[in-house]
Amino acid sequence: RKEVEQDPGPFNVPEGATVAFNCTYSNSASQSFFWYRQDCRKEPKLLMSVYSSGNEDGRFTAQLNRASQYISLLIRDSKLSDSATYLCVVNGAGGFKTIFGAGTRLFVKA
Amino acid sequence: NAGVTQTPKFQVLKTGQSMTLQCAQDMNHNSMYWYRQDPGMGLRLIYYSASEGTTDKGEVPNGYNVSRLNKREFSLRLESAAPSQTSVYFCASVDSSYQPQHFGDGTRLSIL
């Protein structure tokens, strides 16, 4: 089992749609969680951190379920500019091991 | 605010040539990382440096060496480049293991 697993994608959605990305992690001692966005041939950029209580930033909502070892990202009212690859990232416990998921590609169409 | 700066941005090498990729960060971060990303693939950790003076192997260290020159700089060296090392190389830094990493904009390396 991979340490961090994401939906394989790609997701193809129309503008205005709501899309959800899922991610599971295997190390129950993991301490911190993030969603990154990566545009084609560019560096990954932090989209948002994921907190236990869940958090929202505009059209983006992140959730963490520690019991199920599950992280989600919800994008509402999708824009063409949301087209990118979304990476789930998990920081290990007590060390410097950061695990990046393989990413889920999103295409938003007009 | 430069953040993480990588040089060069593009490089073409011949098989067997050597090269050093440079990375510098101005955020006073303790830890630095080198990743490679092949087309359509995820990031793979090559080496990391948890703090100045220490370096450790990641998932794919073979064929590479690193130097943590000081707190700001972390270089990656290919001693004898091979076509399998054609990739995009990203450097990242972070202050603590609980924080998100900050990435440079990458070095695109082709080995013929």
mmCIF file of C-alpha atoms in Angstrom:
data_model
loop_
_atom_site.group_PDB
_atom_site.id
_atom_site.type_symbol
_atom_site.label_atom_id
_atom_site.label_comp_id
_atom_site.label_asym_id
_atom_site.label_seq_id
_atom_site.Cartn_x
_atom_site.Cartn_y
_atom_site.Cartn_z
ATOM 1 C CA ARG A 1 0.000 0.000 0.000
ATOM 2 C CA LYS A 2 1.317 3.445 -0.891
ATOM 3 C CA GLU A 3 1.885 5.828 1.997
ATOM 4 C CA VAL A 4 -0.335 8.453 0.388
ATOM 5 C CA GLU A 5 -2.944 7.518 -2.198
ATOM 6 C CA GLN A 6 -5.068 9.839 -4.278
ATOM 7 C CA ASP A 7 -7.851 9.391 -6.797
ATOM 8 C CA PRO A 8 -6.102 8.538 -10.074
ATOM 9 C CA GLY A 9 -8.115 10.979 -12.180
ATOM 10 C CA PRO A 10 -8.198 12.821 -14.439
ATOM 11 C CA PHE A 11 -11.357 14.681 -13.553
ATOM 12 C CA ASN A 12 -13.112 16.492 -16.390
ATOM 13 C CA VAL A 13 -15.773 18.924 -15.172
ATOM 14 C CA PRO A 14 -17.701 21.882 -16.629
ATOM 15 C CA GLU A 15 -17.271 25.375 -15.293
ATOM 16 C CA GLY A 16 -19.366 25.930 -12.200
ATOM 17 C CA ALA A 17 -19.253 22.309 -11.088
ATOM 18 C CA THR A 18 -18.304 21.117 -7.620
ATOM 19 C CA VAL A 19 -15.462 18.632 -7.538
ATOM 20 C CA ALA A 20 -14.058 16.601 -4.662
ATOM 21 C CA PHE A 21 -10.617 15.080 -4.314
ATOM 22 C CA ASN A 22 -9.887 12.292 -1.885
ATOM 23 C CA CYS A 23 -6.672 11.166 -0.288
ATOM 24 C CA THR A 24 -5.789 8.424 2.201
ATOM 25 C CA TYR A 25 -2.596 8.011 4.188
ATOM 26 C CA SER A 26 -1.144 4.972 5.903
ATOM 27 C CA ASN A 27 0.846 6.374 8.838
ATOM 28 C CA SER A 28 -1.520 7.055 11.710
ATOM 29 C CA ALA A 29 1.177 9.133 13.439
ATOM 30 C CA SER A 30 1.266 11.708 10.628
ATOM 31 C CA GLN A 31 1.240 15.210 11.998
ATOM 32 C CA SER A 32 0.393 17.730 9.334
ATOM 33 C CA PHE A 33 -1.450 17.753 6.050
ATOM 34 C CA PHE A 34 -1.586 20.004 3.025
ATOM 35 C CA TRP A 35 -3.037 20.381 -0.433
ATOM 36 C CA TYR A 36 -0.764 21.710 -3.149
ATOM 37 C CA ARG A 37 -1.552 22.781 -6.672
ATOM 38 C CA GLN A 38 0.812 22.142 -9.572
ATOM 39 C CA ASP A 39 0.363 23.691 -12.995
ATOM 40 C CA CYS A 40 1.885 21.974 -16.009
ATOM 41 C CA ARG A 41 5.690 22.105 -15.907
ATOM 42 C CA LYS A 42 5.644 24.427 -12.886
ATOM 43 C CA GLU A 43 6.597 23.997 -9.250
ATOM 44 C CA PRO A 44 4.054 22.775 -6.666
ATOM 45 C CA LYS A 45 2.489 25.619 -4.727
ATOM 46 C CA LEU A 46 0.730 25.430 -1.387
ATOM 47 C CA LEU A 47 -3.033 25.682 -1.812
ATOM 48 C CA MET A 48 -4.035 25.229 1.803
ATOM 49 C CA SER A 49 -3.182 23.476 5.021
ATOM 50 C CA VAL A 50 -5.663 20.946 6.378
ATOM 51 C CA TYR A 51 -6.756 21.230 9.991
ATOM 52 C CA SER A 52 -8.575 18.701 12.129
ATOM 53 C CA SER A 53 -11.599 20.958 12.421
ATOM 54 C CA GLY A 54 -11.774 21.452 8.671
ATOM 55 C CA ASN A 55 -11.032 24.756 7.001
ATOM 56 C CA GLU A 56 -12.276 26.856 4.145
ATOM 57 C CA ASP A 57 -10.632 29.392 1.866
ATOM 58 C CA GLY A 58 -13.090 30.942 -0.534
ATOM 59 C CA ARG A 59 -14.302 28.232 -2.905
ATOM 60 C CA PHE A 60 -11.979 25.635 -1.377
ATOM 61 C CA THR A 61 -12.775 23.444 1.632
ATOM 62 C CA ALA A 62 -10.395 20.935 3.187
ATOM 63 C CA GLN A 63 -11.347 18.194 5.626
ATOM 64 C CA LEU A 64 -9.309 15.786 7.719
ATOM 65 C CA ASN A 65 -10.566 12.580 9.293
ATOM 66 C CA ARG A 66 -7.797 11.191 11.488
ATOM 67 C CA ALA A 67 -9.771 8.097 12.488
ATOM 68 C CA SER A 68 -10.181 7.066 8.851
ATOM 69 C CA GLN A 69 -6.812 8.544 7.794
ATOM 70 C CA TYR A 70 -8.554 10.451 5.069
ATOM 71 C CA ILE A 71 -8.174 13.961 3.648
ATOM 72 C CA SER A 72 -10.441 15.703 1.177
ATOM 73 C CA LEU A 73 -10.493 18.856 -0.901
ATOM 74 C CA LEU A 74 -13.720 20.322 -2.239
ATOM 75 C CA ILE A 75 -13.749 22.954 -4.969
ATOM 76 C CA ARG A 76 -17.030 24.758 -5.509
ATOM 77 C CA ASP A 77 -18.009 26.771 -8.588
ATOM 78 C CA SER A 78 -15.035 25.518 -10.617
ATOM 79 C CA LYS A 79 -13.224 28.028 -12.827
ATOM 80 C CA LEU A 80 -11.178 27.383 -15.943
ATOM 81 C CA SER A 81 -8.176 28.593 -13.950
ATOM 82 C CA ASP A 82 -8.640 25.727 -11.467
ATOM 83 C CA SER A 83 -7.339 23.317 -14.115
ATOM 84 C CA ALA A 84 -4.184 21.845 -12.582
ATOM 85 C CA THR A 85 -2.889 18.818 -10.708
ATOM 86 C CA TYR A 86 -3.785 18.681 -7.012
ATOM 87 C CA LEU A 87 -1.310 17.029 -4.669
ATOM 88 C CA CYS A 88 -2.119 15.630 -1.260
ATOM 89 C CA VAL A 89 0.840 16.021 1.114
ATOM 90 C CA VAL A 90 1.411 14.367 4.477
ATOM 91 C CA ASN A 91 4.198 15.142 6.936
ATOM 92 C CA GLY A 92 5.443 12.232 8.976
ATOM 93 C CA ALA A 93 5.682 12.110 12.716
ATOM 94 C CA GLY A 94 8.796 13.387 14.434
ATOM 95 C CA GLY A 95 10.960 13.496 11.369
ATOM 96 C CA PHE A 96 11.517 15.189 8.085
ATOM 97 C CA LYS A 97 9.684 12.759 5.920
ATOM 98 C CA THR A 98 7.157 14.483 3.699
ATOM 99 C CA ILE A 99 5.125 12.266 1.428
ATOM 100 C CA PHE A 100 3.566 13.656 -1.725
ATOM 101 C CA GLY A 101 0.685 11.887 -3.367
ATOM 102 C CA ALA A 102 0.933 11.247 -7.093
ATOM 103 C CA GLY A 103 -1.652 13.958 -7.736
ATOM 104 C CA THR A 104 -5.045 14.160 -9.385
ATOM 105 C CA ARG A 105 -5.355 16.074 -12.632
ATOM 106 C CA LEU A 106 -8.351 18.400 -12.995
ATOM 107 C CA PHE A 107 -9.591 19.767 -16.304
ATOM 108 C CA VAL A 108 -12.300 22.410 -16.107
ATOM 109 C CA LYS A 109 -14.045 22.986 -19.423
ATOM 110 C CA ALA A 110 -16.047 25.968 -20.663
ATOM 111 C CA ASN B 1 10.999 38.088 -1.633
ATOM 112 C CA ALA B 2 13.009 35.610 -3.671
ATOM 113 C CA GLY B 3 12.054 32.517 -1.605
ATOM 114 C CA VAL B 4 13.808 29.492 -3.138
ATOM 115 C CA THR B 5 16.062 30.190 -6.116
ATOM 116 C CA GLN B 6 17.356 27.461 -8.421
ATOM 117 C CA THR B 7 20.035 27.773 -11.076
ATOM 118 C CA PRO B 8 20.208 27.044 -13.905
ATOM 119 C CA LYS B 9 16.621 26.900 -15.144
ATOM 120 C CA PHE B 10 17.501 24.785 -18.190
ATOM 121 C CA GLN B 11 20.499 22.618 -19.046
ATOM 122 C CA VAL B 12 21.400 20.093 -21.710
ATOM 123 C CA LEU B 13 24.228 17.665 -20.991
ATOM 124 C CA LYS B 14 25.897 14.832 -22.806
ATOM 125 C CA THR B 15 26.067 11.406 -21.214
ATOM 126 C CA GLY B 16 29.004 11.222 -18.827
ATOM 127 C CA GLN B 17 29.269 14.952 -18.170
ATOM 128 C CA SER B 18 29.064 16.281 -14.639
ATOM 129 C CA MET B 19 27.017 19.162 -13.358
ATOM 130 C CA THR B 20 25.963 20.856 -10.129
ATOM 131 C CA LEU B 21 22.478 22.234 -9.610
ATOM 132 C CA GLN B 22 22.344 25.142 -7.207
ATOM 133 C CA CYS B 23 19.621 26.006 -4.718
ATOM 134 C CA ALA B 24 19.450 28.896 -2.278
ATOM 135 C CA GLN B 25 16.720 30.030 0.084
ATOM 136 C CA ASP B 26 16.389 33.334 1.893
ATOM 137 C CA MET B 27 13.729 32.342 4.429
ATOM 138 C CA ASN B 28 16.174 31.114 7.096
ATOM 139 C CA HIS B 29 14.694 27.626 6.824
ATOM 140 C CA ASN B 30 16.422 24.729 8.551
ATOM 141 C CA SER B 31 15.599 21.926 6.119
ATOM 142 C CA MET B 32 16.134 21.638 2.396
ATOM 143 C CA TYR B 33 15.184 18.990 -0.152
ATOM 144 C CA TRP B 34 15.915 17.872 -3.699
ATOM 145 C CA TYR B 35 13.207 16.157 -5.753
ATOM 146 C CA ARG B 36 12.951 14.952 -9.305
ATOM 147 C CA GLN B 37 9.769 14.785 -11.332
ATOM 148 C CA ASP B 38 9.533 12.797 -14.536
ATOM 149 C CA PRO B 39 6.809 13.509 -17.118
ATOM 150 C CA GLY B 40 3.371 12.517 -15.840
ATOM 151 C CA MET B 41 4.826 11.291 -12.558
ATOM 152 C CA GLY B 42 4.851 12.419 -8.970
ATOM 153 C CA LEU B 43 7.705 13.937 -7.003
ATOM 154 C CA ARG B 44 10.468 11.623 -5.819
ATOM 155 C CA LEU B 45 12.848 12.646 -3.061
ATOM 156 C CA ILE B 46 16.526 12.393 -3.971
ATOM 157 C CA TYR B 47 18.255 13.787 -0.870
ATOM 158 C CA TYR B 48 17.381 16.056 1.984
ATOM 159 C CA SER B 49 19.153 18.063 4.634
ATOM 160 C CA ALA B 50 17.306 18.309 7.928
ATOM 161 C CA SER B 51 19.673 20.990 9.190
ATOM 162 C CA GLU B 52 22.931 22.652 8.311
ATOM 163 C CA GLY B 53 25.701 20.067 8.348
ATOM 164 C CA THR B 54 23.498 17.012 7.787
ATOM 165 C CA THR B 55 22.334 15.227 4.659
ATOM 166 C CA ASP B 56 20.338 12.041 4.155
ATOM 167 C CA LYS B 57 19.286 9.851 1.261
ATOM 168 C CA GLY B 58 15.759 9.906 -0.022
ATOM 169 C CA GLU B 59 13.935 7.512 -2.286
ATOM 170 C CA VAL B 60 16.175 7.757 -5.381
ATOM 171 C CA PRO B 61 19.721 8.844 -4.370
ATOM 172 C CA ASN B 62 21.762 6.728 -6.783
ATOM 173 C CA GLY B 63 23.813 8.781 -9.209
ATOM 174 C CA TYR B 64 23.611 11.964 -7.123
ATOM 175 C CA ASN B 65 25.554 13.702 -4.386
ATOM 176 C CA VAL B 66 24.607 16.725 -2.316
ATOM 177 C CA SER B 67 26.292 19.409 -0.269
ATOM 178 C CA ARG B 68 24.681 21.614 2.345
ATOM 179 C CA LEU B 69 27.126 24.457 1.949
ATOM 180 C CA ASN B 70 25.555 26.619 4.657
ATOM 181 C CA LYS B 71 22.068 27.251 5.966
ATOM 182 C CA ARG B 72 21.018 29.000 2.752
ATOM 183 C CA GLU B 73 22.464 26.730 0.089
ATOM 184 C CA PHE B 74 21.965 23.084 -0.880
ATOM 185 C CA SER B 75 23.515 21.818 -4.105
ATOM 186 C CA LEU B 76 22.884 18.640 -6.079
ATOM 187 C CA ARG B 77 25.670 17.099 -8.163
ATOM 188 C CA LEU B 78 25.487 14.622 -11.005
ATOM 189 C CA GLU B 79 28.958 13.119 -11.299
ATOM 190 C CA SER B 80 28.397 11.222 -14.556
ATOM 191 C CA ALA B 81 25.097 12.123 -16.144
ATOM 192 C CA ALA B 82 22.944 9.387 -17.671
ATOM 193 C CA PRO B 83 19.880 9.731 -19.950
ATOM 194 C CA SER B 84 17.742 8.250 -17.132
ATOM 195 C CA GLN B 85 18.459 11.399 -15.152
ATOM 196 C CA THR B 86 16.617 13.549 -17.664
ATOM 197 C CA SER B 87 13.967 15.167 -15.495
ATOM 198 C CA VAL B 88 12.764 18.337 -13.807
ATOM 199 C CA TYR B 89 14.566 18.918 -10.526
ATOM 200 C CA PHE B 90 12.915 20.867 -7.720
ATOM 201 C CA CYS B 91 14.516 22.212 -4.593
ATOM 202 C CA ALA B 92 12.371 22.925 -1.542
ATOM 203 C CA SER B 93 12.854 24.294 1.931
ATOM 204 C CA VAL B 94 10.906 24.305 5.176
ATOM 205 C CA ASP B 95 11.409 25.652 8.669
ATOM 206 C CA SER B 96 10.052 22.661 10.584
ATOM 207 C CA SER B 97 8.598 19.274 9.750
ATOM 208 C CA TYR B 98 5.104 20.526 10.598
ATOM 209 C CA GLN B 99 5.149 23.294 8.016
ATOM 210 C CA PRO B 100 4.561 23.177 4.257
ATOM 211 C CA GLN B 101 7.553 23.122 1.972
ATOM 212 C CA HIS B 102 8.350 26.028 -0.350
ATOM 213 C CA PHE B 103 9.573 25.124 -3.825
ATOM 214 C CA GLY B 104 11.892 26.719 -6.322
ATOM 215 C CA ASP B 105 10.708 26.951 -9.906
ATOM 216 C CA GLY B 106 12.797 23.989 -11.031
ATOM 217 C CA THR B 107 15.701 23.057 -13.261
ATOM 218 C CA ARG B 108 14.820 21.290 -16.510
ATOM 219 C CA LEU B 109 17.668 18.917 -17.297
ATOM 220 C CA SER B 110 18.054 16.927 -20.516
ATOM 221 C CA ILE B 111 20.817 14.367 -20.942
ATOM 222 C CA LEU B 112 21.559 13.174 -24.437
#
